[in-house]
CSV table of C-alpha atoms in Angstrom, one decimal:
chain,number,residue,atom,x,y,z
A,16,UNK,CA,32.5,125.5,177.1
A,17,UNK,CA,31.8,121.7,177.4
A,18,UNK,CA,30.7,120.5,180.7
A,19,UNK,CA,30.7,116.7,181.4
A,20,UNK,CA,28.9,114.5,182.8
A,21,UNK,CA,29.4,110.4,183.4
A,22,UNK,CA,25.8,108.7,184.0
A,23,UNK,CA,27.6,105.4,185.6
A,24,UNK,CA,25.0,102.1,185.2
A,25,UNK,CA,25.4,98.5,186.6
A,26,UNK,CA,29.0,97.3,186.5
A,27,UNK,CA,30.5,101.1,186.7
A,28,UNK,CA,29.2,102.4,190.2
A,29,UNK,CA,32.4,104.9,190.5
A,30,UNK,CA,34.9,105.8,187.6
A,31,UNK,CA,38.4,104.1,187.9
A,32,UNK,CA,41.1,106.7,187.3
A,33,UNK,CA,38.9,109.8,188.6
A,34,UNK,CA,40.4,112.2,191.3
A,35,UNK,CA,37.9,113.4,193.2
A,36,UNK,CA,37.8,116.9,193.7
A,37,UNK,CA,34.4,117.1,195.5
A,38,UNK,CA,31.4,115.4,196.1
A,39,UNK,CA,28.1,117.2,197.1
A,40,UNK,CA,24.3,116.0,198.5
A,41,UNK,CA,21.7,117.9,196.0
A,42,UNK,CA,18.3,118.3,196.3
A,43,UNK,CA,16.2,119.0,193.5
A,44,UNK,CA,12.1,119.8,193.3
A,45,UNK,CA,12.0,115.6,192.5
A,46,UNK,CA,13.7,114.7,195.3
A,47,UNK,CA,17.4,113.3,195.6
A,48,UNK,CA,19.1,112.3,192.4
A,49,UNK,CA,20.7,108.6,193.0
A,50,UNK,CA,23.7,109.7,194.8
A,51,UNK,CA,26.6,112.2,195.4
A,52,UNK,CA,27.5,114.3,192.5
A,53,UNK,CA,30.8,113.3,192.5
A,54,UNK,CA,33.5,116.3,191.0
A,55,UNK,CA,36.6,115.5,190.1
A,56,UNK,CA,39.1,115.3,187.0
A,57,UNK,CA,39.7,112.4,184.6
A,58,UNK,CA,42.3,112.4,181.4
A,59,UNK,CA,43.5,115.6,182.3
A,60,UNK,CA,39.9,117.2,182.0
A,61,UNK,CA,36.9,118.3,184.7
A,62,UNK,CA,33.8,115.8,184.9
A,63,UNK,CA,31.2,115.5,187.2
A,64,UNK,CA,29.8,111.9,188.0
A,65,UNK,CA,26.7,110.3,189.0
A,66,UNK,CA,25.6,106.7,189.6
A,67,UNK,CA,22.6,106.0,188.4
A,68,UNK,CA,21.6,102.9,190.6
A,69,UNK,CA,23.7,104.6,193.4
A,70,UNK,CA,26.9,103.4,195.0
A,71,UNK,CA,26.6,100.6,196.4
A,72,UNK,CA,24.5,99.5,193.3
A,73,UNK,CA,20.5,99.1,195.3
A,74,UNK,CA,18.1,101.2,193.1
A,75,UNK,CA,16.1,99.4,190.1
A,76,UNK,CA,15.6,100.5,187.3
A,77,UNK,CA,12.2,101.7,187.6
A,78,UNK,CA,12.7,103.1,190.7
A,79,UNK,CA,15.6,105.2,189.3
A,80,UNK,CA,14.3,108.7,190.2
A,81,UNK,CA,15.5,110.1,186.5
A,82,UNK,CA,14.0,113.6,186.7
A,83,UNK,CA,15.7,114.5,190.1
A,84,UNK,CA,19.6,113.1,188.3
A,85,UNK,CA,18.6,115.1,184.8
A,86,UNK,CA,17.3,118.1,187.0
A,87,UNK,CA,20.7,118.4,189.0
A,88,UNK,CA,23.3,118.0,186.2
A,89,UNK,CA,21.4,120.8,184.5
A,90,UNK,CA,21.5,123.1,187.8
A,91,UNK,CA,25.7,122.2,187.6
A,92,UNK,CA,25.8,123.5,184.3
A,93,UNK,CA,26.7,120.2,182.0
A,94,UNK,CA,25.9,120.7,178.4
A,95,UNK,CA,26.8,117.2,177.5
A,96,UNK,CA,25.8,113.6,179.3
A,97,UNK,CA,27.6,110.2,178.5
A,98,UNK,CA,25.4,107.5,179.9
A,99,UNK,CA,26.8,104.0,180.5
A,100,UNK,CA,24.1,101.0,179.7
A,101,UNK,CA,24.4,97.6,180.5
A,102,UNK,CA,22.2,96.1,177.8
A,103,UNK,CA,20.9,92.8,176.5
A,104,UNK,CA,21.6,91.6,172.8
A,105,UNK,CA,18.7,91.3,170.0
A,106,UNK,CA,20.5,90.9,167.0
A,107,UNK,CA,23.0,88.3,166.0
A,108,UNK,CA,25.7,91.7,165.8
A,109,UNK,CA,24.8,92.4,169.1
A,110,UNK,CA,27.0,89.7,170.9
A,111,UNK,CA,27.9,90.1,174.7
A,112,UNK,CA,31.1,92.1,175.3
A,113,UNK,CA,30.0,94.5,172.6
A,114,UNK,CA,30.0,98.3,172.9
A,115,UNK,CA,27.4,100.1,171.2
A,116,UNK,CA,26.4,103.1,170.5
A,117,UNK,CA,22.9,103.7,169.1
A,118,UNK,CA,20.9,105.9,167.4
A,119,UNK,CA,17.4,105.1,168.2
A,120,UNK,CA,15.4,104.5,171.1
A,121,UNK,CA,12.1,102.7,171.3
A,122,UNK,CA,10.3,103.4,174.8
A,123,UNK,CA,8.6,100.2,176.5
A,124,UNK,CA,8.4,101.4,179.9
A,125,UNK,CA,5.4,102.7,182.2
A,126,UNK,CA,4.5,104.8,185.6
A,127,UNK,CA,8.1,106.6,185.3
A,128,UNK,CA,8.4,110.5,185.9
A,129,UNK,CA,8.8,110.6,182.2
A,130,UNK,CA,8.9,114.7,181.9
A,131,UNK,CA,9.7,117.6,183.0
A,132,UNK,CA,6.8,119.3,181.0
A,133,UNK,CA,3.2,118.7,183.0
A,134,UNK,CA,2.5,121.2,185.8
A,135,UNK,CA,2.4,125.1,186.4
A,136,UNK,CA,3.2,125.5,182.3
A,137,UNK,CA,2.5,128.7,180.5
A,138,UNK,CA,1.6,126.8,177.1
A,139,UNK,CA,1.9,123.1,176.4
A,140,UNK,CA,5.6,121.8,175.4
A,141,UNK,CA,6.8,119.1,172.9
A,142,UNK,CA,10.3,118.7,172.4
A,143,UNK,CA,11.8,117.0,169.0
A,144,UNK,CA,12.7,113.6,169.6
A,145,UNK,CA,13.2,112.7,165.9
A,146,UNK,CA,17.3,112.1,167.0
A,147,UNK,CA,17.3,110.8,170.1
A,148,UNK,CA,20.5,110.9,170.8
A,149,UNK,CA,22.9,113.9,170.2
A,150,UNK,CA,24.4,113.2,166.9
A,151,UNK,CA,28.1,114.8,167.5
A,152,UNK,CA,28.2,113.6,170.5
A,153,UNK,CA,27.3,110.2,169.4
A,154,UNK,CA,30.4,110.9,166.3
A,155,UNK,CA,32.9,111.6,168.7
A,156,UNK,CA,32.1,108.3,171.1
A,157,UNK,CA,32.5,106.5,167.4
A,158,UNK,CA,35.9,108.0,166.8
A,159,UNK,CA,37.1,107.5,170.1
A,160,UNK,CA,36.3,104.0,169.9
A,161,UNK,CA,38.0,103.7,166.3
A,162,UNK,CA,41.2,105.2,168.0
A,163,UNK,CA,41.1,102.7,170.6
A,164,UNK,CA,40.5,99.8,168.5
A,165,UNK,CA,37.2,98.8,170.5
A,166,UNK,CA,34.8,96.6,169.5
A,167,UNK,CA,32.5,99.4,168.9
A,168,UNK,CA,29.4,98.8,166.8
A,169,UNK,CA,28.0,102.7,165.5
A,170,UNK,CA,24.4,102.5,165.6
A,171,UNK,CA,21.3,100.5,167.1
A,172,UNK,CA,17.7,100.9,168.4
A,173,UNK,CA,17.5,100.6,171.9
A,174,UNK,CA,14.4,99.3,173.3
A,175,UNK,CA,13.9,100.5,177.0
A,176,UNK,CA,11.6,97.6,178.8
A,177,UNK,CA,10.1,98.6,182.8
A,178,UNK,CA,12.0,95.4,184.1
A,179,UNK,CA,13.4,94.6,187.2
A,180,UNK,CA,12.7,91.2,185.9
A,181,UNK,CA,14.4,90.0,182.5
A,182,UNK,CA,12.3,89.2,179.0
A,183,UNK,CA,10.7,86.8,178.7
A,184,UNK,CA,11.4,84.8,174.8
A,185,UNK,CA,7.9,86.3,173.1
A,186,UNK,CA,9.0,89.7,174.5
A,187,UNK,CA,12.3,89.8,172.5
A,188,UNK,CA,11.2,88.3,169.8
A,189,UNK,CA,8.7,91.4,169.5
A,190,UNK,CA,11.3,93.6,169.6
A,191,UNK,CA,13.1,92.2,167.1
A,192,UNK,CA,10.0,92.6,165.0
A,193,UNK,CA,9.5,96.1,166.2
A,194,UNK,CA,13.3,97.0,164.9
A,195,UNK,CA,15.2,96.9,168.2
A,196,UNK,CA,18.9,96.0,168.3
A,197,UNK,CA,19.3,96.0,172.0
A,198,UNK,CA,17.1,95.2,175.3
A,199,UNK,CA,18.1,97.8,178.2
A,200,UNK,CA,15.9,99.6,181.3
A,201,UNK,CA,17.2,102.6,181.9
A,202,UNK,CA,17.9,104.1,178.4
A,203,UNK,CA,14.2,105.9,179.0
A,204,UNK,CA,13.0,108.7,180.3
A,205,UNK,CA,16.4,109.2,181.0
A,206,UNK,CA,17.4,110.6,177.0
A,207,UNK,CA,14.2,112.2,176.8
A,208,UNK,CA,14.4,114.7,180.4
A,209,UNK,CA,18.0,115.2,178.9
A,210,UNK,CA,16.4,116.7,175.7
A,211,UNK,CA,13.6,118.6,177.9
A,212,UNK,CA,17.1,120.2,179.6
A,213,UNK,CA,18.8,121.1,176.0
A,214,UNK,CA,22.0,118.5,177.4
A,215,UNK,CA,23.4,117.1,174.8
A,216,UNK,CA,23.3,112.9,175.6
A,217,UNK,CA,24.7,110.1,174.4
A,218,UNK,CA,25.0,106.1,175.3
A,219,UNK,CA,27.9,103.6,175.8
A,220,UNK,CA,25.7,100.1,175.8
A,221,UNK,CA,27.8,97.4,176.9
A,222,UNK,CA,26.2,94.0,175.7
A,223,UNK,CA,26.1,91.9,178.9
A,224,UNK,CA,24.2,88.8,177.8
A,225,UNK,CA,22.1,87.6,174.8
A,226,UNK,CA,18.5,88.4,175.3
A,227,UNK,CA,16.0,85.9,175.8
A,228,UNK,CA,16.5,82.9,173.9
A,229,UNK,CA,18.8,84.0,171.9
A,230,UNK,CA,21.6,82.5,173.4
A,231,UNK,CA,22.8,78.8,174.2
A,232,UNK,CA,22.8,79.1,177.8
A,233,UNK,CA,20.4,80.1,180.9
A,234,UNK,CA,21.0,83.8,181.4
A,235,UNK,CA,22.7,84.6,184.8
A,236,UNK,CA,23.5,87.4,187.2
A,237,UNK,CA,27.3,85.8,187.5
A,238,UNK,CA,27.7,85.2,183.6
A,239,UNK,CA,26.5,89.2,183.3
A,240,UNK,CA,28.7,90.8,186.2
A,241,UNK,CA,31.3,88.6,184.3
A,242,UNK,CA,31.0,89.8,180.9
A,243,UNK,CA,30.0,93.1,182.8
A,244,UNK,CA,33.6,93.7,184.4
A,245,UNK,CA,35.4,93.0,181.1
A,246,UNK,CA,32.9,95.0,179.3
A,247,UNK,CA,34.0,98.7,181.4
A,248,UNK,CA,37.4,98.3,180.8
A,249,UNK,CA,36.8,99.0,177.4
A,250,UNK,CA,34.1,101.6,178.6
A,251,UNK,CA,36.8,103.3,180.3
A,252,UNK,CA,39.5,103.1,177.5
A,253,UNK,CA,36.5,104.5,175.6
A,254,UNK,CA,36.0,107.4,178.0
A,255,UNK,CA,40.1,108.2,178.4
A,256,UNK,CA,40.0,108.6,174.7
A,257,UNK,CA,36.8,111.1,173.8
A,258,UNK,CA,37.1,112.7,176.6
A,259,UNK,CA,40.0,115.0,174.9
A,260,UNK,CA,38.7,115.0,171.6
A,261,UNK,CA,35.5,116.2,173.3
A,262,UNK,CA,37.5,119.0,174.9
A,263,UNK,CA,39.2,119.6,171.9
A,264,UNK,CA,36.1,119.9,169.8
A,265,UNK,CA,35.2,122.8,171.8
């Protein structure tokens, strides 16, 4: 049986519409995962729910502690993860307000606990990360969307940069050449320890802002949080609407 999971980024620090059932302080062999693991039930349906920069909203990115939030949601059981992801727009598709959800991950970051696979091993292990995200999982977010009538956009590579700071113009230009769609920092290790676990994960990337010079106007942390709030409202229509088929496809 499907067991859920909500990874909650910037702009969606709790879930609107969940009733709590439960919340509970875990500790893992990485230390403590970014906040309560919040229980409760949402569309009619069990979830558990974790923010990932905490509640209120004070971790970075790169000091996201990503093992120690994978670790716990796989010692509660969830098979699937839906990760929310504020990103940044590449392409011209990519415009802010946009959900997305992609198919393809390019990994820019450095010095993060990037595995689960390193110490006290009986044999060296390599996990598959050909699909990096789970491809039904990714279908049914798709569908969902289409039901909704969202401005869903069904696939893009994802290129997960250290920050805190923001790109600088060169820097998303080169990922444009290197075939990225969308600019995020949190979309790694995060899908990769999900694999490690054998969770099935998938992303919601709300487009906040144009990247780097690819907009008309100086990029601010008002004009995101605005775009930002408009953008989870559709992320939660999104979720209200897969979350039964998910059910139901199970």
């Amino acid at each position: 049986m499907t067991q859920l999971a909500i990874i909650g980024g910037s702009g969606l620090t709790a879930l609107p519409g969940l009733t709590i059932t439960g919340q509970q302080v875990f500790k893992t062999p990485y230390g403590e995962p970014s906040g309560f693991l919040t229980f409760g039930t949402y569309a009619g349906h069990e979830l558990l729910f974790l923010p990932r920069h905490g509640n209120p909203h004070t971790i970075p990115p790169h000091k996201v502690n990503y093992r120690a939030n994978i670790w716990a949601l796989q010692a509660n059981n969830i098979t699937d993860i839906i990760a929310v992801n504020a990103v940044g727009g590449v392409t011209d598709e990519m415009y802010p307000g946009r959900l997305v959800i992609p198919d393809q991950i390019i990994d820019y970051t450095w010095g993060r606990g990037h595995t689960f696979f390193e110490d006290g091993l009986a044999h060296v292990t390599h996990i598959d990360f050909t699909q990096p995200y789970s491809e039904p999982l990714r279908r049914l977010l798709i569908q969902a969307g289409d039901q909704a009538e969202l401005p869903i956009y069904a696939a893009g590579t994802y290129g997960a940069t250290q920050g805190p700071r923001l790109e600088s113009t060169a820097e998303i230009d080169r990922l444009m050449r290197d075939g990225c769609d969308l600019v995020g920092m949190t979309g790694m290790p995060e899908a990769a320890l999900a694999r490690e676990m054998d969770i099935n994960y998938a992303s919601v990337c709300v487009v906040a802002n144009w990247g780097a010079g690819r907009g008309s106007e100086a990029i601010t942390m008002e004009s995101i949080r605005l775009t930002l709030d408009s953008g989870m409202q559709n992320v939660v229509q999104l979720l209200e609407a897969a979350i039964p088929l998910l059910e139901h496809d199970n």
